[in-house]
PDB file of C-alpha atoms and ligand atoms in Angstrom:
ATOM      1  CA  UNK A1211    -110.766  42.992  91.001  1.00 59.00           C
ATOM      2  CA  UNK A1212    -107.447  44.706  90.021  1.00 69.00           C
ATOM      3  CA  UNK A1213    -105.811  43.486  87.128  1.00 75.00           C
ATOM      4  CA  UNK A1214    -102.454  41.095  88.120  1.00 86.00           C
ATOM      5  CA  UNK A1215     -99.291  42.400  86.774  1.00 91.00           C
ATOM      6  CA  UNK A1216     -97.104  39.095  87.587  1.00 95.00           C
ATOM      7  CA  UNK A1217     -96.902  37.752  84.227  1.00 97.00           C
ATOM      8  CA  UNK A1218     -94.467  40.355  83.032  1.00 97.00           C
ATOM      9  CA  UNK A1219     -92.074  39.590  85.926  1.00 97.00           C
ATOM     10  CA  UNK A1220     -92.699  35.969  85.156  1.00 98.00           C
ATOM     11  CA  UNK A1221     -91.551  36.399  81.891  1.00 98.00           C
ATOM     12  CA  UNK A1222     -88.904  38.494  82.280  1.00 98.00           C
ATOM     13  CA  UNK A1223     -87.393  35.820  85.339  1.00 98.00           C
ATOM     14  CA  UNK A1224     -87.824  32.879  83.125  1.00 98.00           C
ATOM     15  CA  UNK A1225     -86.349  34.330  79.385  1.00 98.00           C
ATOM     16  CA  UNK A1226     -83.707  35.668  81.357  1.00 98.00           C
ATOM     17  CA  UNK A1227     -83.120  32.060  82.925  1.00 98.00           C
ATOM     18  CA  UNK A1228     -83.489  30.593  79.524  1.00 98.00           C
ATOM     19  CA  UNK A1229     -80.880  32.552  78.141  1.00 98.00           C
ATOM     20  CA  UNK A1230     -78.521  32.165  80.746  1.00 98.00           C
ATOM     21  CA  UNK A1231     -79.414  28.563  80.852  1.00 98.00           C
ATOM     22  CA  UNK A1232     -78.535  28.433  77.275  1.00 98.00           C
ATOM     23  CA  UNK A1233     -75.116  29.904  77.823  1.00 98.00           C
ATOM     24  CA  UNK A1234     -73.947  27.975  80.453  1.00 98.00           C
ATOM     25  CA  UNK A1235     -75.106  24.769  78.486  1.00 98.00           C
ATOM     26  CA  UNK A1236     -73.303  25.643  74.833  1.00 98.00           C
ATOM     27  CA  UNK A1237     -70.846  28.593  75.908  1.00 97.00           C
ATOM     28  CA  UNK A1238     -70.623  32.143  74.636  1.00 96.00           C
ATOM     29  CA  UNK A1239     -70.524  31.372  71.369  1.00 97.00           C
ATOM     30  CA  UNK A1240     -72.554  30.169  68.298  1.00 97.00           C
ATOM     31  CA  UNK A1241     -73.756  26.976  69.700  1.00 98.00           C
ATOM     32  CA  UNK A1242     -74.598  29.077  73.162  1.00 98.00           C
ATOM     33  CA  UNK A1243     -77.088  31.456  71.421  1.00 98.00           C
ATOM     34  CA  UNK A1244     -78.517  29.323  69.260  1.00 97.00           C
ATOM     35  CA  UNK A1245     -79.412  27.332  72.473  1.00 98.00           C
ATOM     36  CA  UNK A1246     -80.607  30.366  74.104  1.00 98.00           C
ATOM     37  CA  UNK A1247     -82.800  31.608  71.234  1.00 98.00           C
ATOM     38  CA  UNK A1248     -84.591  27.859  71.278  1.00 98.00           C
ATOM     39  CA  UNK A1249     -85.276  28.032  74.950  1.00 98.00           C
ATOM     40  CA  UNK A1250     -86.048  31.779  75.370  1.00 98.00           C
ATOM     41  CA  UNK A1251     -88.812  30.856  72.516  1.00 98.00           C
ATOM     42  CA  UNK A1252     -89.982  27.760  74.228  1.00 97.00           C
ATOM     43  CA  UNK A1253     -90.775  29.941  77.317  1.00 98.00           C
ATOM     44  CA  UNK A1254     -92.213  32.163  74.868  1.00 98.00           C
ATOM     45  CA  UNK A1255     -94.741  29.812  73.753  1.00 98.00           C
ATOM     46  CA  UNK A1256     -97.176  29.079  76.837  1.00 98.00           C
ATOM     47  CA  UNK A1257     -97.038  32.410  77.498  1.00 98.00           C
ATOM     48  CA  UNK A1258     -98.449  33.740  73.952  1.00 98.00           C
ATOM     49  CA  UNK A1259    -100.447  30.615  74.165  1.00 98.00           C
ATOM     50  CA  UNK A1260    -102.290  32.346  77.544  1.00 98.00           C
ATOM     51  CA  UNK A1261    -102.727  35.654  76.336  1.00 97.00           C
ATOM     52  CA  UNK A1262    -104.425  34.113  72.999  1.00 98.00           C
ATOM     53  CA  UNK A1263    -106.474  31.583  74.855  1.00 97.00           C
ATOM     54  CA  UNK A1264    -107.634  34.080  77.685  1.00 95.00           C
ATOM     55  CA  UNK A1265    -111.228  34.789  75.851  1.00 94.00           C
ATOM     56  CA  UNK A1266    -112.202  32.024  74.334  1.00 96.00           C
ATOM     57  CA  UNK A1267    -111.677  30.099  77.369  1.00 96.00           C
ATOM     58  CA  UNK A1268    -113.699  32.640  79.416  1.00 95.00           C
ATOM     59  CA  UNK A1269    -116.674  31.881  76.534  1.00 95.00           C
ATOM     60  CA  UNK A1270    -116.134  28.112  76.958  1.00 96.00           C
ATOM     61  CA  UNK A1271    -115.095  27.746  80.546  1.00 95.00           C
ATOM     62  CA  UNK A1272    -116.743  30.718  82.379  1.00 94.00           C
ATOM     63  CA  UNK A1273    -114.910  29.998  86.198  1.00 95.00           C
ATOM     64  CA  UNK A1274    -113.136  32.629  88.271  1.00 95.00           C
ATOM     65  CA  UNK A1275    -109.708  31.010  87.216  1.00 95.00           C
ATOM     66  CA  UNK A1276    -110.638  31.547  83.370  1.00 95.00           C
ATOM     67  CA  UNK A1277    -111.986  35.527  84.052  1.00 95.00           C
ATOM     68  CA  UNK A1278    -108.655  36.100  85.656  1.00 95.00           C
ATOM     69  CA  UNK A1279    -106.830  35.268  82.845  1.00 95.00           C
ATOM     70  CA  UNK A1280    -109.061  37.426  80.521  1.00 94.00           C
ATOM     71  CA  UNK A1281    -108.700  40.081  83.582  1.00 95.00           C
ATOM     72  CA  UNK A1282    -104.879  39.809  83.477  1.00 95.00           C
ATOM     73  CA  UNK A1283    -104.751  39.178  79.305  1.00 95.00           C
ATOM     74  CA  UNK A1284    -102.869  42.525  78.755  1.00 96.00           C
ATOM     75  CA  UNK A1285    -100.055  41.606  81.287  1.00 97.00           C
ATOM     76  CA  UNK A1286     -99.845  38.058  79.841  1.00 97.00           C
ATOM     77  CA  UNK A1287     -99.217  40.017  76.202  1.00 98.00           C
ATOM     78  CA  UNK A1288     -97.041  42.378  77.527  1.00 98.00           C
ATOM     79  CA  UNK A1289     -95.018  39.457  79.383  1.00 98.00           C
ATOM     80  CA  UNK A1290     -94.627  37.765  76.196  1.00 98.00           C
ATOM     81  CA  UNK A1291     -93.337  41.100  74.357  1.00 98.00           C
ATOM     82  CA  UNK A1292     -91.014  40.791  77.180  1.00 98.00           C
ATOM     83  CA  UNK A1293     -89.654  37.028  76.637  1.00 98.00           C
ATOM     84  CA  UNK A1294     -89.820  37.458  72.416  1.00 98.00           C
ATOM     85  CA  UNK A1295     -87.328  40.336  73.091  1.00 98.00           C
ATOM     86  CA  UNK A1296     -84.936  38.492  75.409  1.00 98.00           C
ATOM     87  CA  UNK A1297     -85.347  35.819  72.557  1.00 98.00           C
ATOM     88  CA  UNK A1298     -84.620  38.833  69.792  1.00 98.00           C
ATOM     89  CA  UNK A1299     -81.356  39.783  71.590  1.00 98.00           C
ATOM     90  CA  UNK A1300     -80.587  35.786  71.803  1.00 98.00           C
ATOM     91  CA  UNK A1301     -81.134  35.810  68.003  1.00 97.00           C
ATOM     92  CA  UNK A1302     -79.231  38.565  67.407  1.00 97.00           C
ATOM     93  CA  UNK A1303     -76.348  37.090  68.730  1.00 97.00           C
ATOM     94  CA  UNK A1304     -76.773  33.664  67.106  1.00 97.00           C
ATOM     95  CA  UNK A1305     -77.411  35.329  63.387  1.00 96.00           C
ATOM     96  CA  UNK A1306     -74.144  37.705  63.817  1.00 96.00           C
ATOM     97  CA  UNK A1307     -72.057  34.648  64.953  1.00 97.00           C
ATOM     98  CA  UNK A1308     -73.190  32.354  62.224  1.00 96.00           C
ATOM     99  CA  UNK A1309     -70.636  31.553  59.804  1.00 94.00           C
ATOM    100  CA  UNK A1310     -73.718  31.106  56.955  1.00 91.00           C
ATOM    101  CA  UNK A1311     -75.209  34.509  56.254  1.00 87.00           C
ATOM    102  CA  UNK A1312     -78.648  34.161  55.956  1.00 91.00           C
ATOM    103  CA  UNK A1313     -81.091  35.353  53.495  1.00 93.00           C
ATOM    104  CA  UNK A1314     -82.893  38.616  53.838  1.00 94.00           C
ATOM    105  CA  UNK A1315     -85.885  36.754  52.612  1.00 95.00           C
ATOM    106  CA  UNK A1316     -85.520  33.739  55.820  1.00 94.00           C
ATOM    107  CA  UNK A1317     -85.588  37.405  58.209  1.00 95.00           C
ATOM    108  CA  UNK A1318     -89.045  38.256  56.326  1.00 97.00           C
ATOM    109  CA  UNK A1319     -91.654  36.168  58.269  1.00 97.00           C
ATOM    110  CA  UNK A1320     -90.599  36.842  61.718  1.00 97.00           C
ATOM    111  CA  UNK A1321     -89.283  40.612  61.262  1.00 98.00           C
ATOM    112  CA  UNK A1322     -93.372  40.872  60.561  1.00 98.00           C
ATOM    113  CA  UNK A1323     -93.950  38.921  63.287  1.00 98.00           C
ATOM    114  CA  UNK A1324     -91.665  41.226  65.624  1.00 98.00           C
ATOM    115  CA  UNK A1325     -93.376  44.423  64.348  1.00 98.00           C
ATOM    116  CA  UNK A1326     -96.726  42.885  65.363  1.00 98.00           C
ATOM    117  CA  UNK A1327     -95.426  42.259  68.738  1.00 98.00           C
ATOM    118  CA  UNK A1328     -93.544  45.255  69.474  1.00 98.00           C
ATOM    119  CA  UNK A1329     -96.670  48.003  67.829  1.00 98.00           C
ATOM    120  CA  UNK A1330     -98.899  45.179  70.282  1.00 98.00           C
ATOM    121  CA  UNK A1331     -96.918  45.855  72.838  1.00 98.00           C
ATOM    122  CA  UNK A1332     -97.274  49.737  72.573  1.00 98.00           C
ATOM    123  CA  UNK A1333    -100.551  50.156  71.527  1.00 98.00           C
ATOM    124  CA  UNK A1334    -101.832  48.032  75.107  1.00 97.00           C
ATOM    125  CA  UNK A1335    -103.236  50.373  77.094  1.00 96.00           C
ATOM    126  CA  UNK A1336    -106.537  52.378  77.519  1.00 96.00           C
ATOM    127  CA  UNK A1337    -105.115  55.774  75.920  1.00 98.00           C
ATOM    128  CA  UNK A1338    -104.238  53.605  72.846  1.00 98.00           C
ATOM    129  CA  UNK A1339    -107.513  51.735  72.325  1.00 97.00           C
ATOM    130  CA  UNK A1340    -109.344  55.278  73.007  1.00 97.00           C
ATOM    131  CA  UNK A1341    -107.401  56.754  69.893  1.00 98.00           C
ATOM    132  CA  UNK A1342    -107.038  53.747  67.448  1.00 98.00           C
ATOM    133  CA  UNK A1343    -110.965  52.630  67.947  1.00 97.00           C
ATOM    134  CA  UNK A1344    -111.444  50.067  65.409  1.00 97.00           C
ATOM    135  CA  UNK A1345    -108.281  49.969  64.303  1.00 98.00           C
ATOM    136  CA  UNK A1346    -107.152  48.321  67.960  1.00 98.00           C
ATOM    137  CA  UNK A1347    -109.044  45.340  67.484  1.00 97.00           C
ATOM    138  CA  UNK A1348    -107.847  45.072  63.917  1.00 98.00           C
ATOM    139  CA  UNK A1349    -104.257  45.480  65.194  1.00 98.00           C
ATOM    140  CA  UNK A1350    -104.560  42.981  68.031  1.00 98.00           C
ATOM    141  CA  UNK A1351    -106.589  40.487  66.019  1.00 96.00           C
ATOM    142  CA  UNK A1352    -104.500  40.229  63.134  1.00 98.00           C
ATOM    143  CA  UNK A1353    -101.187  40.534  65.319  1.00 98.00           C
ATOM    144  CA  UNK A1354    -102.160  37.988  67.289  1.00 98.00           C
ATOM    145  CA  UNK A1355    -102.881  35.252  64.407  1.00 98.00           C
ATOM    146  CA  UNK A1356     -99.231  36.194  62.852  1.00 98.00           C
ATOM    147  CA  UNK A1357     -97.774  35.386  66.072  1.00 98.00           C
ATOM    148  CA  UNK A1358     -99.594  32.058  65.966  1.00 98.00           C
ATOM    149  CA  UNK A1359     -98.769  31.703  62.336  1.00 98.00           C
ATOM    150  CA  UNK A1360     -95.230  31.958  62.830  1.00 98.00           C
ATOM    151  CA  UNK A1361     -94.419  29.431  65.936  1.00 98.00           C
ATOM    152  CA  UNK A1362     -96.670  26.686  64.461  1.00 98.00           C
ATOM    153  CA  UNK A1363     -94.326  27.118  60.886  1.00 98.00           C
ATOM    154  CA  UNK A1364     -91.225  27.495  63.326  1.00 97.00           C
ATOM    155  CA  UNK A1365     -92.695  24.044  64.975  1.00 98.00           C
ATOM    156  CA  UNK A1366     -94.032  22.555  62.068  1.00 98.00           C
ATOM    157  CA  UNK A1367     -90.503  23.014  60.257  1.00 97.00           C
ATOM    158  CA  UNK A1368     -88.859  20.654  63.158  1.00 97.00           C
ATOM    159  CA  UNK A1369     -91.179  17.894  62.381  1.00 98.00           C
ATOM    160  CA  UNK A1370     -88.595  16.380  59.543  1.00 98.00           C
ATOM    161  CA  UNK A1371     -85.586  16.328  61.345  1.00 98.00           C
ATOM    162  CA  UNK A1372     -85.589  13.076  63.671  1.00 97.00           C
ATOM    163  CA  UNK A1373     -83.447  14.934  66.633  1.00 96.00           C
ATOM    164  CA  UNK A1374     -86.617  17.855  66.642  1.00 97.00           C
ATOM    165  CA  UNK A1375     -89.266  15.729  66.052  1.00 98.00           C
ATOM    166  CA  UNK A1376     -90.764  15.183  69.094  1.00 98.00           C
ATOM    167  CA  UNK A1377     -90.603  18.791  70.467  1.00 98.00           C
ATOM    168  CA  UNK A1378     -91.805  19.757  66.683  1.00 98.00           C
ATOM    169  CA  UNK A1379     -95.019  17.510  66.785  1.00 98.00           C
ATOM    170  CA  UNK A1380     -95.958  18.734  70.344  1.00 98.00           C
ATOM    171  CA  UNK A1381     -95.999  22.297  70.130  1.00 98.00           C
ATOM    172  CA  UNK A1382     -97.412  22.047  66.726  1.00 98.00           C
ATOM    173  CA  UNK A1383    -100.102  19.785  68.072  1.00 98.00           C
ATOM    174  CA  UNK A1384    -100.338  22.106  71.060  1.00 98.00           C
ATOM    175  CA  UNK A1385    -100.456  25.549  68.385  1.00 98.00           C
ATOM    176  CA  UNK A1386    -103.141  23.700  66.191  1.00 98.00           C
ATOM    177  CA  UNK A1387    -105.329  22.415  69.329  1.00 98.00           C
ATOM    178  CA  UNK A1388    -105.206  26.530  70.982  1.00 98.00           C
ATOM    179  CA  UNK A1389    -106.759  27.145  67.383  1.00 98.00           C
ATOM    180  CA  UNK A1390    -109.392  25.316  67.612  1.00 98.00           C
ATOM    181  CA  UNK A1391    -110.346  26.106  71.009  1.00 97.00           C
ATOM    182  CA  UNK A1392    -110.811  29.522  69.544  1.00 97.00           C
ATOM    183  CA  UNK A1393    -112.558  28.344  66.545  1.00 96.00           C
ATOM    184  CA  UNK A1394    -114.907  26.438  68.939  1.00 97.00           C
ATOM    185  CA  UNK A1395    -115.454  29.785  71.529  1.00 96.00           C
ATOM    186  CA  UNK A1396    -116.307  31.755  68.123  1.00 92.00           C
ATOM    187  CA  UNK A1397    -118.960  28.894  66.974  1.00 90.00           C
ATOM    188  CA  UNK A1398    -120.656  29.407  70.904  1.00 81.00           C
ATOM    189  CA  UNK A1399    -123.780  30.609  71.070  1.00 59.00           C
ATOM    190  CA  UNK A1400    -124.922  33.831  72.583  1.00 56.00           C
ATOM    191  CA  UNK A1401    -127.486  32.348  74.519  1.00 48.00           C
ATOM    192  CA  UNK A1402    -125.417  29.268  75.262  1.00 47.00           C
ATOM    193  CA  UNK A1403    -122.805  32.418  76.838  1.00 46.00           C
ATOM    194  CA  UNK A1404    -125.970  33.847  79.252  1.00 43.00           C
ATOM    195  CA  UNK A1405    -126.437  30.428  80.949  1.00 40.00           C
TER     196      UNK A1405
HETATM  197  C1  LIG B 508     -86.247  37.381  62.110  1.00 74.19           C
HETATM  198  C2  LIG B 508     -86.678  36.928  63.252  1.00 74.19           C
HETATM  199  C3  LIG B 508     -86.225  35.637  63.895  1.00 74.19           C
HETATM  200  C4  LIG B 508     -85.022  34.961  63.797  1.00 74.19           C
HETATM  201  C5  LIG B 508     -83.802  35.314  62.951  1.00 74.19           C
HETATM  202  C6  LIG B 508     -85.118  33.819  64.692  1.00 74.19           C
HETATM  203  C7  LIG B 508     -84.073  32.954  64.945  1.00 74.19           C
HETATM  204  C8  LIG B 508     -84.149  31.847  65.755  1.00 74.19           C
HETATM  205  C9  LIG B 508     -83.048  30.997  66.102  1.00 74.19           C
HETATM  206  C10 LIG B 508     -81.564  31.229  65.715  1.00 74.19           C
HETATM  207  C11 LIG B 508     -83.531  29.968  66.829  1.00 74.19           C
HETATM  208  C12 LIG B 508     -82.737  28.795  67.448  1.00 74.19           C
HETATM  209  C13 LIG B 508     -82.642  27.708  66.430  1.00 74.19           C
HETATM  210  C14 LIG B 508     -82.139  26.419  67.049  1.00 74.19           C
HETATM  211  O1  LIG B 508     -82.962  25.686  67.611  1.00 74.19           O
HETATM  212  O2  LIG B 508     -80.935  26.164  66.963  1.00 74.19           O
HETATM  213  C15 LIG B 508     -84.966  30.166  66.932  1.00 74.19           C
HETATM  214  C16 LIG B 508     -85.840  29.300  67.537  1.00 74.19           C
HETATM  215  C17 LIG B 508     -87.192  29.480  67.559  1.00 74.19           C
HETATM  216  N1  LIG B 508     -87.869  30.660  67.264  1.00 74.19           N
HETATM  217 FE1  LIG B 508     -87.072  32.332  66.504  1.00 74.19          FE
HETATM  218  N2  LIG B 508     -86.350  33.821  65.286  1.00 74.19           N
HETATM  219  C18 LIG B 508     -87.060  34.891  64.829  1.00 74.19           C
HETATM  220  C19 LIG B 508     -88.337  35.263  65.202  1.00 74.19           C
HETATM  221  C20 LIG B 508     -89.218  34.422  65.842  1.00 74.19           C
HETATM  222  C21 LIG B 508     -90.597  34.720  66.103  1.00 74.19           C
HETATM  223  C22 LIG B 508     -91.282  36.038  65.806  1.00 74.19           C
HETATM  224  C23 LIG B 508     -91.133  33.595  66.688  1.00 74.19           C
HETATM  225  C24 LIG B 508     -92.522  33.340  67.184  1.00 74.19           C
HETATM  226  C25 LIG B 508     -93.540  34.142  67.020  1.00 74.19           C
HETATM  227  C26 LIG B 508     -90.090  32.609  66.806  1.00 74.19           C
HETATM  228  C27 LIG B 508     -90.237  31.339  67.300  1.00 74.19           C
HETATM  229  C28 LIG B 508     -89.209  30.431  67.428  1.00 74.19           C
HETATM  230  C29 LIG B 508     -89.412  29.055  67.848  1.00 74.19           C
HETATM  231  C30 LIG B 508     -90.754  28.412  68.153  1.00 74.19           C
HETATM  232  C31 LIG B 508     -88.155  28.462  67.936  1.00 74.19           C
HETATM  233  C32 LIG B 508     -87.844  27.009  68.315  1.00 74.19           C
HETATM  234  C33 LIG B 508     -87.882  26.805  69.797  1.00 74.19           C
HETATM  235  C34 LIG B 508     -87.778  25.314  70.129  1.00 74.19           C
HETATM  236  O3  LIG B 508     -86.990  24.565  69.521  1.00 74.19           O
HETATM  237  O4  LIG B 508     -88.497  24.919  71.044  1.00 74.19           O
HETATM  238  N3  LIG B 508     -88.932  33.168  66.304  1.00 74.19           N
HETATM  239  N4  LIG B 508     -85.299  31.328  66.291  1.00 74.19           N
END
């Protein structure tokens, strides 16, 4: 079966309705962008959350619904490069507007994460994988886990402060429970795969 391209246009529909939704909510300033970064990540989320999921729940879950998102795991990728860079140009805004100037050093852990997502992003297709070999999986494996790494800290960082504490503890819950659905498809036997 052909592989779905949807989930980019999915993503690109609902980060561009996130940022909007953020503007009309806070205005075009400061307060609007900061909104718009927060939501264009928060559709962000389930979408990485797909696209990292896609094989181990495949392993775990074998069911046509769980091979069509392994099937359609590139487009799920590229349709969260999509919303992270709707949520880059949201940022963008909300850092130059910002009356504190923030460190180089606060830029560190998610200008890694962006480079991750943007050489993912052009490294997904067949002519790619043909010429990196090894090095694709490599790529894609370690990208993938400093994408994770980064929106658990971002959620984990809300947990302190009571008016982000409940969207802090669910998405951190939610990021720690997606990792050990993969840690559990890894542990799955190869026979256990065959039945
Ligand atoms: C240097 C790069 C980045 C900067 C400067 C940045 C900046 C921002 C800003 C200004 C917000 C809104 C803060 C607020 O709630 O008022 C935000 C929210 C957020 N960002 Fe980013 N971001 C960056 C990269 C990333 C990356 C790579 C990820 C994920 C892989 C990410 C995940 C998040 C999350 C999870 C939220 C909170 C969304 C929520 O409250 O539900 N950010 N970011």
């Amino acid at each position: 079966m052909a592989a779905k391209k949807w989930p980019v246009a999915l993503a690109l529909v609902a980060g561009t309705l996130a940022l909007m939704a953020g503007l009309i909510t806070g205005g075009y300033a400061l307060e609007g962008w900061q909104l718009a970064a927060r939501w264009t990540a928060r559709i962000g989320f389930p979408i990485f959350l797909t696209a990292y999921l896609g094989s181990s729940l495949v392993r775990l879950a074998p069911a046509p619904w769980s091979r069509a998102l392994i099937r359609d795991r590139r487009w799920w990728g590229l349709g969260f490069a999509t919303s992270h860079t709707i949520h880059l140009f949201a940022l963008i805004m909300a850092v130059r507007l910002s009356p504190e100037p923030r460190t180089v050093a606060s830029l560190v852990p998610g200008g890694i994460a962006y480079l991750f997502i943007f050489a993912m992003a052009a490294t997904s297709n067949q002519a790619a994988m043909r010429a990196l070999g090894h090095n694709w999986k490599r790529l894609h494996t370690t990208g993938i886990h400093v994408i994770w790494l980064i929106f658990t800290l971002a959620y984990a960082k809300r947990i302190p402060d009571m008016e982000t504490r409940i969207i802090g503890i669910t998405m951190t819950a939610l990021a720690l429970a997606a990792l050990s659905i993969r840690v559990l498809a890894r542990r799955q036997r190869p026979s256990a795969l065959a039945a």
